[in-house]
């Protein structure tokens, strides 16, 4: 979802150029909601939109991370822990969410296979941490990191090769554990860093929670569109935390952080309502 402002810029639409009319239009849009859809936009389309935005977040966290966040007036030092949290950390969760959601929503695979491919996407980023030794710099013990990596691989391959009930049960456990870990990192990042870096770690944890929550809901049999609706609700505190990293006087596409908070909260809230009703 952090790629949404960039997507808006790509369409040459500047909210600030519409003044108060823009917020008025948003209020009118809110009144157009009818069960299951957001005006003329179906819940299925809304859910797929979140999946596509997750692709943008994954690419942004993988390629030229520091330059990307300069667009948001967020300073990220190359090679720092902050770059890991806003780069590798977000990208791994975003890639997992994008792969899982789009496969499940388009019906290209079974739900079990969609979860499996999503876990493989996350495993790719974990393998990069293992190969480069990044986890040591972050103070992550080797044994737990390797164990999590292996469990993800076993679960993924089990789901992709028949997905019997044992592997589905394992997927439920793994997804719930990852969601719990993300929630704890979001609520209380116990790292020996400055407050700004802790805020970045909270964003990483929040994205992990949202991504893993979606997978967990699918594993428990929730419809993919509704699962994305619940995940979207989890994006609300995540985005507010992210906005907290932006300088108060910064202007992104002509809007300050407070104005962006209103725009994104409206977008996420209305989208979640459209997917859940």
CSV table of C-alpha atoms in Angstrom, one decimal:
chain,number,residue,atom,x,y,z
A,1,UNK,CA,0.0,0.0,0.0
A,2,UNK,CA,3.0,2.3,0.4
A,3,UNK,CA,3.2,2.3,-3.4
A,4,UNK,CA,-0.3,3.9,-3.7
A,5,UNK,CA,1.0,7.5,-3.7
A,6,UNK,CA,3.4,6.6,-6.5
A,7,UNK,CA,0.6,4.9,-8.4
A,8,UNK,CA,-1.4,8.1,-8.1
A,9,UNK,CA,1.5,10.1,-9.4
A,10,UNK,CA,1.9,7.7,-12.4
A,11,UNK,CA,-1.7,8.5,-13.3
A,12,UNK,CA,-0.9,12.3,-13.2
A,13,UNK,CA,-3.7,12.7,-10.6
A,14,UNK,CA,-2.7,15.2,-7.9
A,15,UNK,CA,-5.2,15.3,-5.0
A,16,UNK,CA,-4.1,18.8,-4.0
A,17,UNK,CA,-5.1,20.2,-7.4
A,18,UNK,CA,-8.7,19.3,-6.6
A,19,UNK,CA,-8.8,21.2,-3.3
A,20,UNK,CA,-11.7,20.6,-1.0
A,21,UNK,CA,-13.6,19.1,-4.0
A,22,UNK,CA,-11.4,16.0,-3.7
A,23,UNK,CA,-12.5,15.3,-0.1
A,24,UNK,CA,-16.1,16.1,-1.1
A,25,UNK,CA,-15.9,13.5,-3.9
A,26,UNK,CA,-14.5,11.0,-1.4
A,27,UNK,CA,-17.5,11.6,0.9
A,28,UNK,CA,-19.9,11.1,-2.1
A,29,UNK,CA,-18.1,7.9,-2.9
A,30,UNK,CA,-18.7,6.7,0.7
A,31,UNK,CA,-22.4,7.1,0.2
A,32,UNK,CA,-22.4,5.0,-2.9
A,33,UNK,CA,-21.4,1.8,-1.1
A,34,UNK,CA,-23.9,-1.0,-1.6
A,35,UNK,CA,-23.4,-4.5,-0.1
A,36,UNK,CA,-20.4,-6.3,-1.4
A,37,UNK,CA,-19.1,-3.6,-3.6
A,38,UNK,CA,-17.8,-0.1,-3.5
A,39,UNK,CA,-20.1,1.8,-5.9
A,40,UNK,CA,-19.3,0.4,-9.4
A,41,UNK,CA,-16.2,-1.5,-8.1
A,42,UNK,CA,-16.7,-5.1,-7.0
A,43,UNK,CA,-15.2,-6.5,-3.9
A,44,UNK,CA,-13.2,-8.9,-6.0
A,45,UNK,CA,-11.6,-6.0,-7.9
A,46,UNK,CA,-10.8,-4.2,-4.7
A,47,UNK,CA,-9.1,-7.3,-3.3
A,48,UNK,CA,-7.0,-7.7,-6.5
A,49,UNK,CA,-6.1,-4.0,-6.3
A,50,UNK,CA,-4.6,-4.6,-2.9
A,51,UNK,CA,-2.6,-7.5,-4.3
A,52,UNK,CA,-1.3,-5.4,-7.2
A,53,UNK,CA,-0.3,-2.6,-4.7
A,54,UNK,CA,1.6,-5.3,-2.7
A,55,UNK,CA,3.7,-6.0,-5.9
A,56,UNK,CA,4.7,-2.3,-5.9
A,57,UNK,CA,5.7,-2.5,-2.2
A,58,UNK,CA,7.7,-5.7,-2.9
A,59,UNK,CA,9.6,-4.0,-5.8
A,60,UNK,CA,10.1,-0.8,-3.8
A,61,UNK,CA,11.6,-2.8,-1.0
A,62,UNK,CA,13.9,-4.8,-3.3
A,63,UNK,CA,15.1,-2.2,-5.8
A,64,UNK,CA,16.7,1.2,-4.9
A,65,UNK,CA,15.1,1.3,-1.5
A,66,UNK,CA,16.8,4.4,-0.2
A,67,UNK,CA,16.0,6.4,-3.3
A,68,UNK,CA,12.3,5.3,-3.2
A,69,UNK,CA,11.9,6.5,0.4
A,70,UNK,CA,13.4,9.9,-0.5
A,71,UNK,CA,10.1,10.4,-2.5
A,72,UNK,CA,8.3,10.2,0.8
A,73,UNK,CA,10.9,12.5,2.5
A,74,UNK,CA,12.1,9.6,4.7
A,75,UNK,CA,15.8,9.3,5.2
A,76,UNK,CA,17.1,5.7,5.0
A,77,UNK,CA,20.8,5.2,5.4
A,78,UNK,CA,22.2,2.5,2.9
A,79,UNK,CA,23.3,-0.6,4.8
A,80,UNK,CA,21.5,0.4,8.0
A,81,UNK,CA,19.0,-1.6,10.0
A,82,UNK,CA,16.3,0.8,8.9
A,83,UNK,CA,17.0,-0.1,5.2
A,84,UNK,CA,16.5,-3.7,6.2
A,85,UNK,CA,13.2,-3.1,7.9
A,86,UNK,CA,11.8,-0.8,5.2
A,87,UNK,CA,13.5,-2.7,2.4
A,88,UNK,CA,14.0,-6.5,2.8
A,89,UNK,CA,11.5,-6.8,5.6
A,90,UNK,CA,8.6,-5.1,3.9
A,91,UNK,CA,9.5,-6.7,0.5
A,92,UNK,CA,9.4,-10.3,1.9
A,93,UNK,CA,5.9,-9.8,3.4
A,94,UNK,CA,4.6,-7.8,0.4
A,95,UNK,CA,5.9,-10.4,-2.1
A,96,UNK,CA,4.2,-13.2,-0.1
A,97,UNK,CA,0.9,-11.2,0.1
A,98,UNK,CA,1.0,-10.4,-3.6
A,99,UNK,CA,1.7,-13.9,-4.8
A,100,UNK,CA,-0.8,-15.6,-2.4
A,101,UNK,CA,-3.6,-13.1,-2.9
A,102,UNK,CA,-3.5,-12.8,-6.7
A,103,UNK,CA,-3.2,-16.6,-7.2
A,104,UNK,CA,-6.1,-17.2,-4.8
A,105,UNK,CA,-8.3,-14.4,-6.2
A,106,UNK,CA,-7.8,-15.3,-9.9
A,107,UNK,CA,-8.3,-19.0,-9.3
A,108,UNK,CA,-5.0,-19.8,-11.1
A,109,UNK,CA,-4.2,-22.3,-8.4
A,110,UNK,CA,-5.9,-23.9,-5.5
A,111,UNK,CA,-6.0,-22.0,-2.2
A,112,UNK,CA,-3.5,-24.4,-0.7
A,113,UNK,CA,-1.1,-23.9,-3.6
A,114,UNK,CA,-1.5,-20.1,-3.4
A,115,UNK,CA,-0.4,-20.2,0.2
A,116,UNK,CA,2.5,-22.5,-0.7
A,117,UNK,CA,3.8,-20.2,-3.5
A,118,UNK,CA,3.4,-17.2,-1.1
A,119,UNK,CA,5.6,-19.0,1.5
A,120,UNK,CA,8.2,-19.7,-1.2
A,121,UNK,CA,8.3,-16.0,-2.0
A,122,UNK,CA,9.0,-15.2,1.6
A,123,UNK,CA,11.6,-18.0,1.7
A,124,UNK,CA,13.5,-16.4,-1.2
A,125,UNK,CA,14.1,-13.3,1.0
A,126,UNK,CA,15.0,-15.4,4.0
A,127,UNK,CA,17.5,-17.3,1.9
A,128,UNK,CA,19.1,-14.0,0.9
A,129,UNK,CA,19.5,-13.2,4.6
A,130,UNK,CA,21.2,-16.5,5.2
A,131,UNK,CA,23.6,-16.2,2.2
A,132,UNK,CA,24.6,-12.6,3.1
A,133,UNK,CA,24.6,-13.0,6.9
A,134,UNK,CA,22.3,-10.1,7.4
A,135,UNK,CA,20.5,-11.8,10.2
A,136,UNK,CA,23.6,-11.7,12.3
A,137,UNK,CA,23.8,-7.9,12.0
A,138,UNK,CA,20.2,-7.7,13.2
A,139,UNK,CA,21.0,-9.9,16.2
A,140,UNK,CA,18.9,-12.8,15.0
A,141,UNK,CA,20.3,-16.2,16.3
A,142,UNK,CA,21.3,-18.6,13.6
A,143,UNK,CA,19.4,-21.7,14.7
A,144,UNK,CA,15.9,-20.1,14.9
A,145,UNK,CA,16.4,-18.4,11.6
A,146,UNK,CA,17.4,-21.6,9.9
A,147,UNK,CA,14.6,-23.5,11.5
A,148,UNK,CA,12.0,-21.0,10.4
A,149,UNK,CA,13.4,-21.1,6.8
A,150,UNK,CA,13.3,-24.9,6.7
A,151,UNK,CA,9.7,-25.0,8.1
A,152,UNK,CA,8.6,-22.6,5.5
A,153,UNK,CA,10.1,-24.7,2.7
A,154,UNK,CA,8.6,-28.0,4.1
A,155,UNK,CA,5.2,-26.4,4.4
A,156,UNK,CA,5.3,-24.8,1.0
A,157,UNK,CA,6.4,-28.0,-0.8
A,158,UNK,CA,3.8,-30.0,1.1
A,159,UNK,CA,1.1,-27.6,0.0
A,160,UNK,CA,2.3,-27.7,-3.6
A,161,UNK,CA,2.4,-31.4,-3.7
A,162,UNK,CA,-1.2,-32.4,-2.9
A,163,UNK,CA,-1.7,-30.3,0.2
A,164,UNK,CA,-3.1,-33.0,2.5
A,165,UNK,CA,-4.7,-32.1,5.8
A,166,UNK,CA,-1.4,-32.4,7.7
A,167,UNK,CA,0.3,-29.7,5.6
A,168,UNK,CA,-2.8,-27.5,5.7
A,169,UNK,CA,-2.7,-27.7,9.5
A,170,UNK,CA,1.0,-26.9,9.4
A,171,UNK,CA,0.3,-23.9,7.2
A,172,UNK,CA,-2.3,-22.6,9.8
A,173,UNK,CA,0.3,-22.9,12.6
A,174,UNK,CA,3.1,-21.3,10.6
A,175,UNK,CA,0.9,-18.4,9.4
A,176,UNK,CA,-0.5,-17.7,12.9
A,177,UNK,CA,3.1,-17.8,14.4
A,178,UNK,CA,4.4,-15.4,11.8
A,179,UNK,CA,1.3,-13.1,12.3
A,180,UNK,CA,2.0,-13.2,16.0
A,181,UNK,CA,5.7,-12.4,15.5
A,182,UNK,CA,4.8,-9.5,13.3
A,183,UNK,CA,2.2,-8.2,15.8
A,184,UNK,CA,4.8,-8.3,18.6
A,185,UNK,CA,7.3,-6.4,16.5
A,186,UNK,CA,4.7,-3.8,15.6
A,187,UNK,CA,3.6,-3.3,19.2
A,188,UNK,CA,6.9,-3.5,20.9
A,189,UNK,CA,10.1,-3.6,18.8
A,190,UNK,CA,12.7,-4.9,21.3
A,191,UNK,CA,15.8,-3.7,19.4
A,192,UNK,CA,18.7,-1.7,20.5
A,193,UNK,CA,18.2,1.2,18.0
A,194,UNK,CA,17.1,4.8,18.0
A,195,UNK,CA,13.4,5.7,18.0
A,196,UNK,CA,13.3,6.3,14.2
A,197,UNK,CA,14.7,2.9,13.5
A,198,UNK,CA,12.2,1.3,16.0
A,199,UNK,CA,9.4,3.0,14.0
A,200,UNK,CA,10.7,1.4,10.9
A,201,UNK,CA,10.8,-2.0,12.6
A,202,UNK,CA,7.2,-1.4,13.6
A,203,UNK,CA,6.3,-0.9,10.0
A,204,UNK,CA,8.1,-4.2,9.1
A,205,UNK,CA,6.2,-6.0,11.8
A,206,UNK,CA,2.9,-4.6,10.8
A,207,UNK,CA,3.3,-5.7,7.2
A,208,UNK,CA,4.3,-9.2,8.4
A,209,UNK,CA,1.2,-9.3,10.4
A,210,UNK,CA,-1.1,-8.3,7.6
A,211,UNK,CA,0.5,-10.7,5.1
A,212,UNK,CA,0.5,-13.6,7.5
A,213,UNK,CA,-3.0,-12.9,8.6
A,214,UNK,CA,-4.2,-13.1,5.0
A,215,UNK,CA,-2.5,-16.5,4.6
A,216,UNK,CA,-3.9,-17.8,7.9
A,217,UNK,CA,-7.4,-16.8,7.1
A,218,UNK,CA,-7.2,-18.6,3.7
A,219,UNK,CA,-5.8,-21.7,5.5
A,220,UNK,CA,-8.8,-21.6,7.9
A,221,UNK,CA,-11.2,-21.6,4.9
A,222,UNK,CA,-12.1,-17.9,4.7
A,223,UNK,CA,-13.1,-16.6,1.3
A,224,UNK,CA,-10.2,-14.8,-0.4
A,225,UNK,CA,-12.1,-11.5,-0.9
A,226,UNK,CA,-13.2,-11.4,2.7
A,227,UNK,CA,-9.7,-12.4,3.9
A,228,UNK,CA,-8.3,-9.4,2.1
A,229,UNK,CA,-11.0,-7.2,3.7
A,230,UNK,CA,-9.8,-8.3,7.1
A,231,UNK,CA,-6.2,-7.8,6.1
A,232,UNK,CA,-7.0,-4.3,4.9
A,233,UNK,CA,-8.3,-3.4,8.3
A,234,UNK,CA,-4.9,-4.4,9.6
A,235,UNK,CA,-3.4,-2.0,7.1
A,236,UNK,CA,-4.9,1.0,8.9
A,237,UNK,CA,-2.6,1.2,12.0
A,238,UNK,CA,0.3,0.0,9.7
A,239,UNK,CA,-0.1,3.0,7.4
A,240,UNK,CA,-0.6,5.5,10.2
A,241,UNK,CA,2.7,4.2,11.7
A,242,UNK,CA,4.4,4.6,8.3
A,243,UNK,CA,3.1,8.2,7.9
A,244,UNK,CA,4.8,8.9,11.3
A,245,UNK,CA,8.1,8.5,9.6
A,246,UNK,CA,7.4,11.4,7.2
A,247,UNK,CA,8.5,14.9,8.3
A,248,UNK,CA,5.5,17.0,9.5
A,249,UNK,CA,6.2,19.7,7.0
A,250,UNK,CA,6.9,17.3,4.0
A,251,UNK,CA,4.7,17.5,0.9
A,252,UNK,CA,4.1,14.4,-1.2
A,253,UNK,CA,2.1,15.2,-4.4
A,254,UNK,CA,1.0,18.4,-2.8
A,255,UNK,CA,-0.4,16.8,0.4
A,256,UNK,CA,1.1,16.9,3.9
A,257,UNK,CA,1.1,13.8,6.1
A,258,UNK,CA,-2.2,14.6,7.8
A,259,UNK,CA,-3.9,15.0,4.5
A,260,UNK,CA,-2.4,11.7,3.2
A,261,UNK,CA,-3.6,10.0,6.4
A,262,UNK,CA,-7.2,11.1,5.6
A,263,UNK,CA,-7.0,10.0,2.0
A,264,UNK,CA,-5.5,6.6,2.7
A,265,UNK,CA,-7.7,5.8,5.7
A,266,UNK,CA,-10.7,6.6,3.5
A,267,UNK,CA,-9.4,4.4,0.8
A,268,UNK,CA,-8.5,1.5,3.0
A,269,UNK,CA,-11.7,1.8,5.2
A,270,UNK,CA,-14.1,2.0,2.3
A,271,UNK,CA,-12.3,-0.8,0.4
A,272,UNK,CA,-12.4,-3.1,3.5
A,273,UNK,CA,-16.1,-2.4,3.9
A,274,UNK,CA,-16.6,-3.2,0.2
A,275,UNK,CA,-14.8,-6.5,0.5
A,276,UNK,CA,-16.5,-7.6,3.7
A,277,UNK,CA,-20.1,-6.7,3.0
